Amino acid sequence: MKQYLVTGMTCAACSSHVEKAVRGVAGVTDVTVSLLTNSMQVEGNAAPGEVITAVEHAGYGASVKGANVEAAPADALEDRETPKMKRRLVASLIFLVPLMYVSMGHMMWGWPAPAFIADSHINMGIFQLLFTTIIMVINQKFFINGFTGMIHWAPNMDTLVALGAGAAYAYSTAVVMLLAYHLENGNRDAAMAYMHDLYFESAAMILTLITVGKMLEAYSKGKTTDALKSLMKLAPQTAVLLRDGRETEVPISEVAIGDIFVVRPGENIPVDGVVVEGMSAVNEAALTGESLPVDKEPGSRVSSATLNQSGFLTCRATRVGEDTTLSQIIRMVSDAAATRAPIAKIADKVSGVFVPVVIGLALLTLIVWLIAGQTFGFAIARGISVLVISCPCALGLATPVAIMVGNGKGAKNGILFKTAAALEAAGHTQCVVLDKTGTITEGQPRVTDICPADSRSEDELLQAACTLEARSEHPLARAVMDYAAEHGLTPAPADNFRIAPGNGLSATLDGKDCYGGNASYMKDKADIPAKLQALAENLSSQGKTPLYFALDGALLGIIAVADVVKETSRQAVQELQGMGIQVVMLTGDNERTARAIAGQVGADQVVAGVLPDGKESVIRTLQEPENGSLKVAMVGDGINDAPALTRADTGIAIGAGADVAVDAADVVLMKSDLLDVPAAIRLSRA
């Protein structure tokens, strides 16, 4: 897909004609033109030169977007139009006020006319002619764009303005000439009859009022892209690299993967990387919307444009240029603005036929009034009225503006819609399918219960468990170690460490045999009281994994570990259900664990024991007619859920900002917060 900048477009009809012209180029399979960003996306193998030529033949200009993903969109979104329109409006008003005073003031309110025209009708006509001509020159853009469109058989909204104002001006000019002719021949009564057929003020007022509308449109267009432009401004322009032990400041474009860079407190992190030295708190609000800073230590990932708040960090660059998290966010939002939702395409189709229809109606109005016996002046005034009042230039702008506002608002809150179609489709969601691990739950096991045996203390149980698990790389071992560290415990010296894969482990602790593992492993290592067996059964029913620990043949107790539900998951499910959306939990876990988690969050339906390709099948089943042809949104981590994310009507990837480039998803949630799912749907429905 290639992206182009398009110049000369003023309304939806323009974008429709550009799109039609480019579709006719051999090799083009699809094309989308955005009036909002003055950009065009072209898919296929057509040569850029041929595409640009087609646009130019249609009466517009085009150029290939620059390779710099941050600079090119920033340039395209720069609001240059509003200042121009302000100057045009001010200049138009300077001449419109005296014109209206002379043409209407004395007639409607009896205001005194200037002495040099008070008793000279020909002077009054020439005065109006000159001032209207000046206003037409000031607003010549309407005539250039309008008549250029007509020449290329592609009339646009400016064509209506140009025809309306031009017809009023041409007719009034002819009237001034007839007025002069009759006065020259002494036929004052005939000349007086023509005084009421001057429409110079109408032509000038048309141009000025449309300029007001154009300025407001330009202002709105500029404001809707503020969120994207503020993201672009976050990108640091320089980085401080460590080279041969010295700090060297270089342009951001010179930073390469593997370079070591330093970031002082108060500075923005220049590129994505990994901390190799130092500790600090980093404010990631620009990317995730989270106001609280995130602690960083060696091994932690850092993202471009986030703010280092407290410590000195030394980092290694892992992603630079177009691959940084910030650049990917910018590209997503920009691409979404350059695509059009189905509803916007309908508006563009209407705009494409609207102008010719209006011109036809104006001519029909003129002819009907002439047939009805009215004067040519009366008839042409009605024809001009049809042209002028039918200039809804915002027809093609209102929809993309709404889309861009939604996108900008979403980006500020860490919700990124990859395309305008995704923004629209999310609002039609009837069923949300949630992956369990990492979406509903934290995605990392944690200790949930410490259950010591009779006559044993929690510290005694935890110390033995910490010592045993210290050399294990199992995820459950990491959970036990983290919990012990939080409680100030460290592993004691141990010998003869052995692992029974999938079952448990053992070691010698102070000359005594110490064991840890599941029930089947422990049954011949120590006696398990009925009370603790019942407790273990209860823990398992809650989706937790009980780990047994014994010392010298005596059971020390049970430690339960589980992938705990996120704090906001239940609230998110309730909000979705409150919006009339069915919630289904999908997981590869066993039925028992799945139902336990589903019960905690209140999901309507549970599908357990499915593999990635099975998840895709479940989505397809929900979409089938026999199930009501539901509009399904799939929420997952975007990796093992990729097939299901692709199959769903709306694929939503939930995860940290570093994982933002998830090709399978339509929507990316920067924060690992399930509450952003109902927020995204509400935003789409707004």
XYZ file of C-alpha atoms in Angstrom:
686
model
C 0.000 0.000 0.000
C 1.310 3.440 -0.969
C 0.287 6.743 0.581
C 0.010 10.070 -1.215
C -0.652 13.684 -0.296
C -3.418 15.263 -2.382
C -3.828 19.017 -2.884
C -6.708 21.083 -4.232
C -9.572 19.149 -2.607
C -12.239 21.329 -1.012
C -15.229 19.052 -0.460
C -16.444 15.467 -0.520
C -17.212 15.688 -4.219
C -13.523 16.442 -4.820
C -12.361 13.381 -2.890
C -14.964 11.292 -4.722
C -13.653 12.438 -8.129
C -10.023 11.836 -7.144
C -10.935 8.341 -6.011
C -12.815 7.654 -9.235
C -9.872 8.878 -11.338
C -7.336 6.711 -9.491
C -9.561 3.621 -9.638
C -9.280 3.851 -13.409
C -5.481 3.386 -13.301
C -4.326 -0.084 -14.344
C -2.991 -2.055 -11.389
C -5.006 -0.233 -8.705
C -7.052 -2.690 -6.625
C -8.375 -0.275 -4.013
C -8.124 3.425 -3.202
C -9.243 5.540 -0.261
C -9.107 9.337 -0.281
C -9.358 11.334 2.966
C -10.530 14.936 2.744
C -9.733 15.327 6.434
C -6.010 14.588 6.125
C -5.642 15.462 2.415
C -4.212 12.009 1.906
C -4.802 8.954 -0.260
C -4.076 5.258 0.215
C -3.619 3.185 -2.921
C -3.375 -0.600 -2.989
C -2.093 -2.563 -5.943
C 0.972 -2.531 -8.172
C 0.294 0.686 -10.094
C 3.334 2.940 -10.585
C 3.261 6.112 -8.445
C 3.807 8.222 -11.550
C 0.643 6.888 -13.175
C -1.380 7.501 -10.010
C -0.111 11.088 -9.739
C -0.857 11.706 -13.433
C -4.429 10.450 -12.971
C -4.943 12.820 -10.041
C -3.533 15.749 -12.029
C -5.776 14.962 -15.003
C -8.706 15.112 -12.596
C -7.700 18.672 -11.741
C -5.840 18.137 -8.464
C -2.253 17.708 -7.289
C -0.579 14.679 -5.706
C 2.777 13.565 -4.350
C 4.083 10.431 -2.652
C 4.209 10.730 1.125
C 7.682 10.899 2.630
C 9.169 7.805 4.193
C 9.465 9.473 7.601
C 6.377 8.272 9.402
C 6.516 11.083 11.948
C 7.408 13.991 9.700
C 5.106 13.226 6.792
C 1.823 12.984 8.719
C 2.768 16.015 10.813
C 3.269 17.980 7.611
C 0.017 16.683 6.161
C -1.952 17.551 9.296
C -0.486 21.025 9.747
C -3.363 23.524 9.848
C -2.365 25.998 7.160
C -5.887 26.564 5.900
C -7.459 28.339 8.899
C -5.075 31.367 8.866
C -5.647 31.751 5.093
C -9.412 31.613 5.504
C -9.268 34.170 8.326
C -7.386 36.617 6.115
C -9.837 36.059 3.270
C -12.800 36.590 5.571
C -11.437 39.814 7.080
C -10.603 41.234 3.635
C -14.047 40.262 2.327
C -15.803 41.945 5.263
C -13.835 45.166 4.769
C -15.391 45.540 1.314
C -18.727 43.839 2.035
C -19.795 46.304 4.769
C -19.671 49.456 2.559
C -21.154 47.482 -0.331
C -24.141 46.423 1.772
C -24.500 49.973 3.128
C -24.688 51.440 -0.349
C -26.854 48.749 -1.910
C -29.290 48.062 0.926
C -28.879 50.669 3.666
C -30.608 53.632 2.027
C -33.346 51.456 0.543
C -34.273 49.409 3.636
C -33.548 51.786 6.486
C -33.346 55.171 4.741
C -29.705 55.718 5.602
C -28.076 58.567 3.687
C -26.062 57.523 0.642
C -22.601 59.017 -0.006
C -22.810 62.299 -1.949
C -20.990 61.017 -5.049
C -23.640 58.352 -5.650
C -26.695 59.864 -3.968
C -28.123 61.287 -7.185
C -26.326 59.077 -9.715
C -27.713 55.634 -10.381
C -24.896 54.814 -12.744
C -22.314 55.708 -10.063
C -24.142 53.482 -7.570
C -24.080 50.588 -10.036
C -20.381 51.059 -10.808
C -19.552 51.315 -7.079
C -21.272 47.969 -6.438
C -19.597 46.451 -9.494
C -16.111 47.474 -8.336
C -16.513 46.350 -4.712
C -18.069 43.037 -5.749
C -15.219 42.479 -8.223
C -12.701 43.009 -5.391
C -14.531 40.491 -3.181
C -14.587 38.009 -6.057
C -10.831 38.432 -6.545
C -10.264 37.895 -2.808
C -12.291 34.680 -3.016
C -11.018 33.612 -6.434
C -10.283 30.130 -5.029
C -13.984 29.284 -5.308
C -13.989 30.104 -9.016
C -10.667 28.390 -9.766
C -11.678 25.171 -8.018
C -15.265 25.303 -9.191
C -14.644 25.877 -12.885
C -11.617 23.544 -12.911
C -13.963 20.823 -11.684
C -16.437 21.608 -14.452
C -13.712 21.527 -17.108
C -12.754 18.026 -15.938
C -16.410 16.950 -15.773
C -16.087 16.718 -12.001
C -18.243 19.514 -10.515
C -17.865 20.033 -6.787
C -19.333 22.172 -4.023
C -17.212 25.137 -5.146
C -18.851 24.800 -8.563
C -22.213 25.613 -6.970
C -20.744 28.689 -5.259
C -18.946 29.817 -8.408
C -22.032 29.374 -10.595
C -24.327 31.120 -8.102
C -22.063 34.093 -7.447
C -20.895 34.223 -11.069
C -24.436 34.237 -12.452
C -25.499 37.016 -10.061
C -22.394 39.036 -10.963
C -22.756 38.523 -14.742
C -26.458 39.385 -14.753
C -25.898 42.480 -12.583
C -23.041 43.633 -14.813
C -25.337 43.360 -17.832
C -27.970 45.366 -15.953
C -25.425 48.143 -15.219
C -24.642 48.314 -18.930
C -28.354 48.514 -19.822
C -28.798 51.136 -17.109
C -26.014 53.231 -18.632
C -27.467 52.761 -22.116
C -30.949 53.999 -21.137
C -29.596 56.942 -19.142
C -27.384 57.906 -22.083
C -30.479 57.922 -24.301
C -32.500 59.925 -21.763
C -34.874 57.077 -20.957
C -34.852 57.585 -17.167
C -37.984 55.506 -16.449
C -36.514 52.437 -18.151
C -33.235 52.969 -16.274
C -35.065 53.168 -12.930
C -36.731 49.820 -13.630
C -33.326 48.183 -13.838
C -32.178 49.529 -10.439
C -34.084 46.750 -8.692
C -32.374 44.061 -10.789
C -28.881 44.543 -9.317
C -27.673 41.493 -7.369
C -24.072 42.497 -6.715
C -24.591 42.402 -2.947
C -26.014 38.876 -3.290
C -22.889 37.656 -5.104
C -20.616 39.302 -2.516
C -22.685 38.020 0.413
C -22.697 34.479 -1.007
C -18.897 34.438 -1.225
C -18.422 35.944 2.239
C -20.874 33.636 3.992
C -19.416 30.545 2.328
C -15.970 31.793 3.388
C -17.239 31.913 6.994
C -18.362 28.302 6.638
C -15.062 27.284 5.049
C -13.106 28.929 7.860
C -15.165 27.113 10.497
C -14.636 23.837 8.626
C -10.892 24.469 8.427
C -10.805 25.258 12.145
C -12.768 22.100 12.995
C -10.524 20.044 10.750
C -7.439 21.442 12.465
C -8.805 20.793 15.961
C -9.782 17.186 15.255
C -6.170 16.290 14.521
C -4.801 17.961 17.671
C -4.516 14.652 19.527
C -2.433 13.162 16.720
C -0.284 16.267 16.378
C 0.360 16.321 20.125
C 1.530 12.708 19.877
C 3.942 13.693 17.115
C 5.321 16.542 19.184
C 6.204 14.074 21.930
C 8.903 12.492 19.779
C 12.336 13.675 20.979
C 14.549 15.109 18.261
C 17.890 14.048 19.787
C 19.375 11.262 21.885
C 22.482 11.093 24.081
C 24.540 8.030 23.128
C 27.430 6.468 25.024
C 30.328 6.074 22.572
C 33.782 5.078 23.782
C 32.775 6.056 27.297
C 31.695 9.551 26.255
C 28.244 11.048 25.962
C 27.437 12.247 22.443
C 24.232 14.001 21.461
C 23.015 12.889 18.019
C 19.849 13.382 15.926
C 17.225 10.748 16.627
C 17.570 9.444 13.055
C 21.167 8.326 13.780
C 20.247 6.005 16.665
C 20.621 2.336 15.694
C 19.454 -0.879 17.335
C 21.959 -1.908 19.993
C 23.200 1.630 20.725
C 23.562 2.526 24.390
C 21.852 5.776 25.354
C 21.410 7.652 28.616
C 18.382 9.506 29.920
C 18.546 12.028 32.761
C 15.657 12.889 35.089
C 13.182 15.187 33.360
C 14.124 14.015 29.842
C 11.979 12.059 27.385
C 13.192 8.615 26.381
C 14.253 8.935 22.716
C 13.627 5.382 21.397
C 12.295 2.055 22.652
C 14.831 0.108 24.647
C 15.762 -1.987 27.664
C 17.268 -0.609 30.861
C 20.798 -1.922 31.394
C 21.723 0.218 34.379
C 19.939 2.475 36.844
C 16.522 2.684 38.467
C 13.820 5.301 37.960
C 10.113 6.036 37.757
C 8.915 6.659 34.202
C 5.703 8.489 33.367
C 4.045 6.585 30.510
C 0.853 8.675 30.409
C 1.563 9.812 26.847
C 1.226 6.231 25.590
C -1.001 4.422 28.085
C -3.025 7.196 29.733
C -1.885 5.954 33.169
C -1.148 8.905 35.447
C 0.974 6.938 37.932
C 4.654 6.480 36.994
C 6.007 2.982 36.395
C 9.143 1.807 38.201
C 11.998 0.759 35.926
C 15.049 -1.345 36.751
C 17.646 -3.278 34.751
C 15.765 -5.499 32.311
C 12.670 -3.283 32.177
C 11.409 -2.078 28.804
C 11.102 1.639 28.094
C 9.215 3.339 25.277
C 9.904 6.371 23.148
C 8.330 9.689 24.274
C 7.785 8.568 27.876
C 9.177 10.839 30.601
C 12.003 9.786 32.917
C 11.088 11.341 36.253
C 13.529 10.455 38.986
C 16.681 8.450 38.234
C 19.518 8.267 35.703
C 18.947 5.458 33.208
C 21.330 3.735 30.835
C 19.447 1.829 28.141
C 20.056 -0.253 25.032
C 18.015 0.655 21.950
C 15.753 -2.178 20.742
C 13.410 -0.393 18.327
C 14.179 2.802 16.419
C 12.670 4.968 13.685
C 9.378 3.662 12.333
C 9.438 0.668 14.706
C 9.133 2.571 17.990
C 5.906 2.355 19.970
C 5.183 6.047 19.378
C 5.724 5.764 15.617
C 3.384 2.787 15.460
C 0.706 4.687 17.372
C 1.082 7.647 15.005
C 0.865 5.356 11.994
C -2.231 3.595 13.338
C -4.090 6.822 14.060
C -2.996 8.372 10.772
C -3.994 5.276 8.787
C -7.359 5.246 10.526
C -7.904 8.859 9.472
C -6.958 8.006 5.903
C -9.465 5.158 5.708
C -13.212 5.613 5.529
C -15.959 3.820 7.362
C -18.837 2.409 5.293
C -21.117 5.237 6.444
C -18.574 7.797 5.198
C -18.438 6.072 1.812
C -22.214 6.524 1.519
C -21.824 10.265 2.187
C -19.141 10.479 -0.515
C -21.353 8.696 -3.055
C -24.142 11.161 -2.330
C -21.707 14.063 -2.734
C -20.538 12.698 -6.086
C -24.015 13.009 -7.667
C -25.299 15.872 -5.530
C -23.647 18.726 -7.445
C -24.843 17.750 -10.956
C -28.367 17.245 -9.592
C -28.368 20.684 -7.955
C -27.148 22.357 -11.166
C -29.941 20.608 -13.049
C -32.536 21.764 -10.485
C -31.265 25.365 -10.710
C -31.656 25.340 -14.501
C -35.101 23.778 -14.162
C -36.112 26.498 -11.688
C -34.960 29.201 -14.114
C -36.899 27.688 -17.030
C -40.093 27.095 -15.025
C -40.236 30.693 -13.809
C -39.629 32.004 -17.331
C -42.430 29.779 -18.658
C -44.627 31.057 -15.831
C -44.240 34.548 -17.260
C -41.786 36.062 -14.787
C -38.966 38.392 -15.845
C -35.504 37.034 -16.515
C -34.190 38.884 -13.433
C -36.799 37.256 -11.195
C -36.177 33.810 -12.697
C -32.395 33.951 -12.459
C -32.586 35.147 -8.851
C -34.539 31.969 -7.973
C -32.115 29.800 -9.913
C -29.195 31.365 -8.043
C -30.977 30.735 -4.733
C -31.219 27.003 -5.529
C -27.478 26.893 -6.271
C -26.428 28.775 -3.166
C -28.627 27.167 -0.523
C -27.557 23.731 -1.774
C -23.925 24.090 -0.716
C -23.562 21.731 2.276
C -19.790 21.543 2.013
C -19.769 19.836 5.407
C -21.639 16.830 3.977
C -18.415 14.977 3.266
C -16.457 16.470 6.165
C -18.792 15.888 9.096
C -18.465 12.077 9.022
C -14.656 11.903 8.792
C -14.408 14.639 11.429
C -16.560 12.537 13.739
C -14.346 9.534 13.006
C -11.181 11.523 13.658
C -12.586 12.958 16.896
C -13.370 9.410 18.043
C -9.891 8.285 17.045
C -8.208 11.225 18.745
C -10.249 10.768 21.899
C -9.433 7.068 21.893
C -5.704 7.706 21.376
C -5.662 10.046 24.381
C -7.105 7.242 26.508
C -4.934 4.456 25.137
C -7.573 3.078 22.727
C -6.319 2.848 19.142
C -8.599 2.076 16.203
C -6.528 0.875 13.243
C -9.161 1.840 10.669
C -12.281 3.958 10.489
C -14.218 0.767 9.715
C -13.043 -0.675 13.057
C -14.316 2.445 14.855
C -17.726 1.992 13.253
C -17.897 -1.812 13.622
C -17.093 -1.775 17.351
C -20.350 0.023 18.034
C -22.390 -2.805 16.494
C -20.915 -5.450 18.823
C -23.492 -7.887 20.238
C -21.143 -10.449 21.778
C -17.716 -10.002 23.362
C -15.474 -13.058 23.609
C -12.761 -12.705 26.245
C -9.574 -14.745 26.403
C -8.879 -15.729 30.015
C -5.122 -15.628 30.514
C -3.711 -12.120 30.411
C -7.069 -10.575 29.563
C -9.435 -11.411 32.401
C -6.542 -12.524 34.613
C -3.139 -11.003 35.266
C -1.422 -13.634 33.114
C 1.148 -14.440 35.828
C 0.643 -16.877 38.723
C 0.541 -15.424 42.221
C 0.317 -16.896 45.688
C -3.282 -16.624 46.893
C -3.399 -18.777 50.062
C -0.928 -19.938 52.732
C -2.345 -22.904 54.659
C 0.083 -24.312 57.274
C -0.551 -27.694 58.864
C -1.412 -27.952 62.543
C 1.450 -26.888 64.799
C 3.259 -25.264 61.851
C 3.613 -21.526 61.219
C 3.204 -19.645 57.937
C 6.837 -18.476 58.051
C 8.071 -22.036 58.572
C 6.030 -23.245 55.574
C 7.060 -20.288 53.415
C 10.772 -20.604 54.307
C 10.864 -24.264 53.248
C 8.938 -23.511 50.061
C 11.231 -20.575 49.219
C 14.339 -22.735 49.693
C 12.986 -25.555 47.523
C 11.699 -23.323 44.713
C 14.852 -21.176 44.542
C 16.479 -23.364 41.882
C 13.315 -24.149 39.916
C 12.409 -22.296 36.716
C 8.757 -23.288 36.827
C 6.279 -20.339 36.664
C 4.673 -21.506 39.921
C 8.095 -21.453 41.575
C 8.536 -17.828 40.525
C 5.207 -16.989 42.182
C 6.346 -18.537 45.468
C 9.719 -16.750 45.301
C 8.082 -13.373 44.645
C 5.721 -13.850 47.577
C 8.578 -14.855 49.888
C 10.614 -11.813 48.809
C 7.652 -9.548 49.580
C 7.658 -10.964 53.100
C 11.386 -10.541 53.598
C 12.379 -14.201 53.312
C 15.405 -15.511 51.420
C 16.336 -19.116 50.497
C 18.246 -21.069 53.145
C 21.285 -23.219 52.224
C 20.235 -26.579 50.770
C 21.942 -29.634 49.243
C 21.027 -32.508 46.958
C 18.512 -30.523 44.951
C 16.497 -32.740 42.594
C 13.551 -32.098 40.237
C 10.848 -34.584 39.267
C 9.515 -32.893 36.110
C 5.782 -32.237 36.240
C 5.484 -33.524 39.785
C 7.717 -31.823 42.318
C 11.192 -31.332 43.723
C 13.315 -32.239 46.758
C 16.427 -31.103 48.641
C 18.276 -31.633 51.912
C 17.682 -28.813 54.391
C 19.723 -28.855 57.629
C 20.212 -32.598 57.175
C 16.485 -33.213 56.705
C 14.710 -34.241 53.503
C 12.422 -31.515 52.197
C 9.800 -32.117 49.496
C 7.415 -29.987 47.468
C 4.964 -30.750 44.672
C 1.471 -31.900 43.708
C -0.725 -34.377 45.577
C 0.342 -37.442 43.570
C 4.022 -36.691 44.199
C 3.551 -36.070 47.912
C 1.317 -39.009 48.780
C 4.277 -41.290 49.618
C 6.448 -38.499 51.062
C 4.191 -37.474 53.954
C 0.802 -38.122 55.465
C -1.817 -35.605 54.292
C -4.548 -34.999 56.891
C -8.169 -35.237 55.682
C -8.699 -31.626 56.718
C -5.971 -30.406 54.336
C -7.150 -32.749 51.577
C -10.611 -31.152 51.783
C -9.000 -27.713 51.783
C -6.983 -28.602 48.669
C -10.171 -29.798 46.920
C -11.855 -26.486 47.738
C -8.885 -24.517 46.425
C -8.893 -26.520 43.195
C -12.593 -25.820 42.706
C -11.730 -22.111 42.777
C -9.281 -22.545 39.917
C -6.217 -22.521 42.162
C -3.277 -24.914 42.142
C -2.415 -26.390 45.600
C 1.305 -27.047 46.233
C 2.213 -29.405 49.123
C 5.391 -29.068 51.183
C 6.819 -31.544 53.695
C 9.912 -31.688 55.927
C 11.362 -34.904 57.351
C 8.198 -36.879 56.570
C 5.796 -34.365 58.157
C 3.497 -32.120 56.101
C 4.287 -28.421 56.546
C 1.172 -27.225 54.730
C -0.260 -26.093 51.394
C 0.476 -22.992 49.308
C -2.167 -22.159 46.666
C -1.081 -20.448 43.462
C -3.341 -19.055 40.771
C -3.509 -16.664 37.853
C -5.587 -14.068 39.694
C -8.414 -12.076 38.168
C -7.635 -8.431 37.474
C -9.313 -5.964 39.802
C -11.355 -4.348 37.012
C -12.393 -7.504 35.136
C -15.698 -8.057 36.963
C -16.685 -4.406 36.560
C -15.840 -4.535 32.841
C -18.012 -7.628 32.335
C -20.884 -5.971 34.215
C -20.580 -2.834 32.072
C -20.670 -4.910 28.884
C -23.733 -6.786 30.081
C -25.327 -3.475 31.034
C -24.886 -2.403 27.401
C -26.849 -5.462 26.275
C -23.761 -7.370 25.169
C -23.318 -11.106 25.749
C -19.981 -12.018 27.389
C -18.265 -15.319 26.566
C -15.020 -16.484 28.203
C -12.751 -18.544 25.956
C -9.708 -20.413 27.269
C -7.416 -23.345 26.723
C -7.550 -24.166 30.446
C -9.493 -27.074 31.919
C -13.237 -26.805 32.507
C -12.907 -26.603 36.288
C -10.500 -23.690 36.331
C -12.367 -21.905 33.545
C -15.717 -22.100 35.340
C -14.144 -20.882 38.571
C -12.753 -17.780 36.848
C -15.979 -17.213 34.887
C -17.918 -17.369 38.133
C -15.722 -14.686 39.667
C -16.303 -12.213 36.828
C -19.881 -13.181 35.934
C -19.391 -14.263 32.301
C -22.548 -15.469 30.516
C -20.914 -18.466 28.851
C -17.681 -20.466 29.182
C -15.841 -22.394 26.479
C -12.844 -24.265 27.924
C -10.108 -26.556 26.655
C -9.795 -24.957 23.214
C -6.599 -24.454 21.199
C -5.896 -21.324 19.104
C -7.517 -22.786 15.985
C -10.417 -23.943 18.134
C -10.938 -20.378 19.355
C -11.312 -19.245 15.747
C -13.919 -21.972 15.245
C -15.897 -20.772 18.257
C -15.962 -17.219 16.866
C -17.163 -18.532 13.500
C -19.898 -20.541 15.222
C -21.182 -17.468 17.079
C -21.361 -15.590 13.763
C -23.458 -18.265 12.020
C -27.151 -17.576 11.226
C -28.393 -20.343 13.530
C -26.830 -18.416 16.437
C -28.340 -15.118 15.358
C -25.433 -13.958 13.137
C -23.970 -12.138 16.120
C -21.530 -9.265 15.629
C -18.597 -10.598 17.637
C -15.676 -8.761 19.201
C -12.737 -10.937 20.310
C -10.483 -9.661 23.083
C -7.109 -11.351 23.474
C -3.382 -10.810 23.793
C -2.916 -10.725 20.026
C -0.409 -13.585 19.842
C -1.920 -17.025 20.380
C -5.342 -15.483 19.822
C -4.434 -14.154 16.362
C -6.692 -16.519 14.354
C -9.702 -15.649 16.523
C -8.880 -11.927 16.430
C -8.787 -12.058 12.646
C -12.038 -14.026 12.365
C -14.007 -11.705 14.705
C -15.945 -8.722 13.358
C -13.779 -6.607 15.665
C -10.464 -7.936 16.983
C -9.289 -6.184 20.144
C -5.720 -6.709 21.382
C -5.233 -5.895 25.045
C -1.751 -5.438 26.428
C 1.152 -3.129 27.196
C 2.229 -0.394 24.829
C 5.314 -2.304 23.699
C 2.959 -4.850 22.048
C 0.965 -2.248 20.158
C 1.813 -3.542 16.659
C -0.599 -6.464 16.627
C -1.443 -7.142 13.002
C -4.372 -9.422 13.742
C -6.358 -6.861 15.765
C -8.561 -3.996 14.592
C -8.364 -2.177 17.931
C -5.381 -1.983 20.267
C -5.775 -1.161 23.963
C -2.558 0.334 25.317
C -3.420 -0.429 28.956
C -3.938 -3.945 30.285
C -7.329 -2.877 31.599
C -10.470 -4.694 30.530
C -12.528 -1.568 31.302
C -11.187 -0.122 28.045
C -13.278 -2.670 26.104
C -16.671 -1.174 27.079
C -15.050 2.261 26.782
C -14.060 1.526 23.154
C -17.575 0.324 22.315
C -19.143 3.380 23.949
C -16.782 5.616 21.970
C -17.837 3.912 18.746
C -21.514 4.284 19.600
C -21.184 7.963 20.554
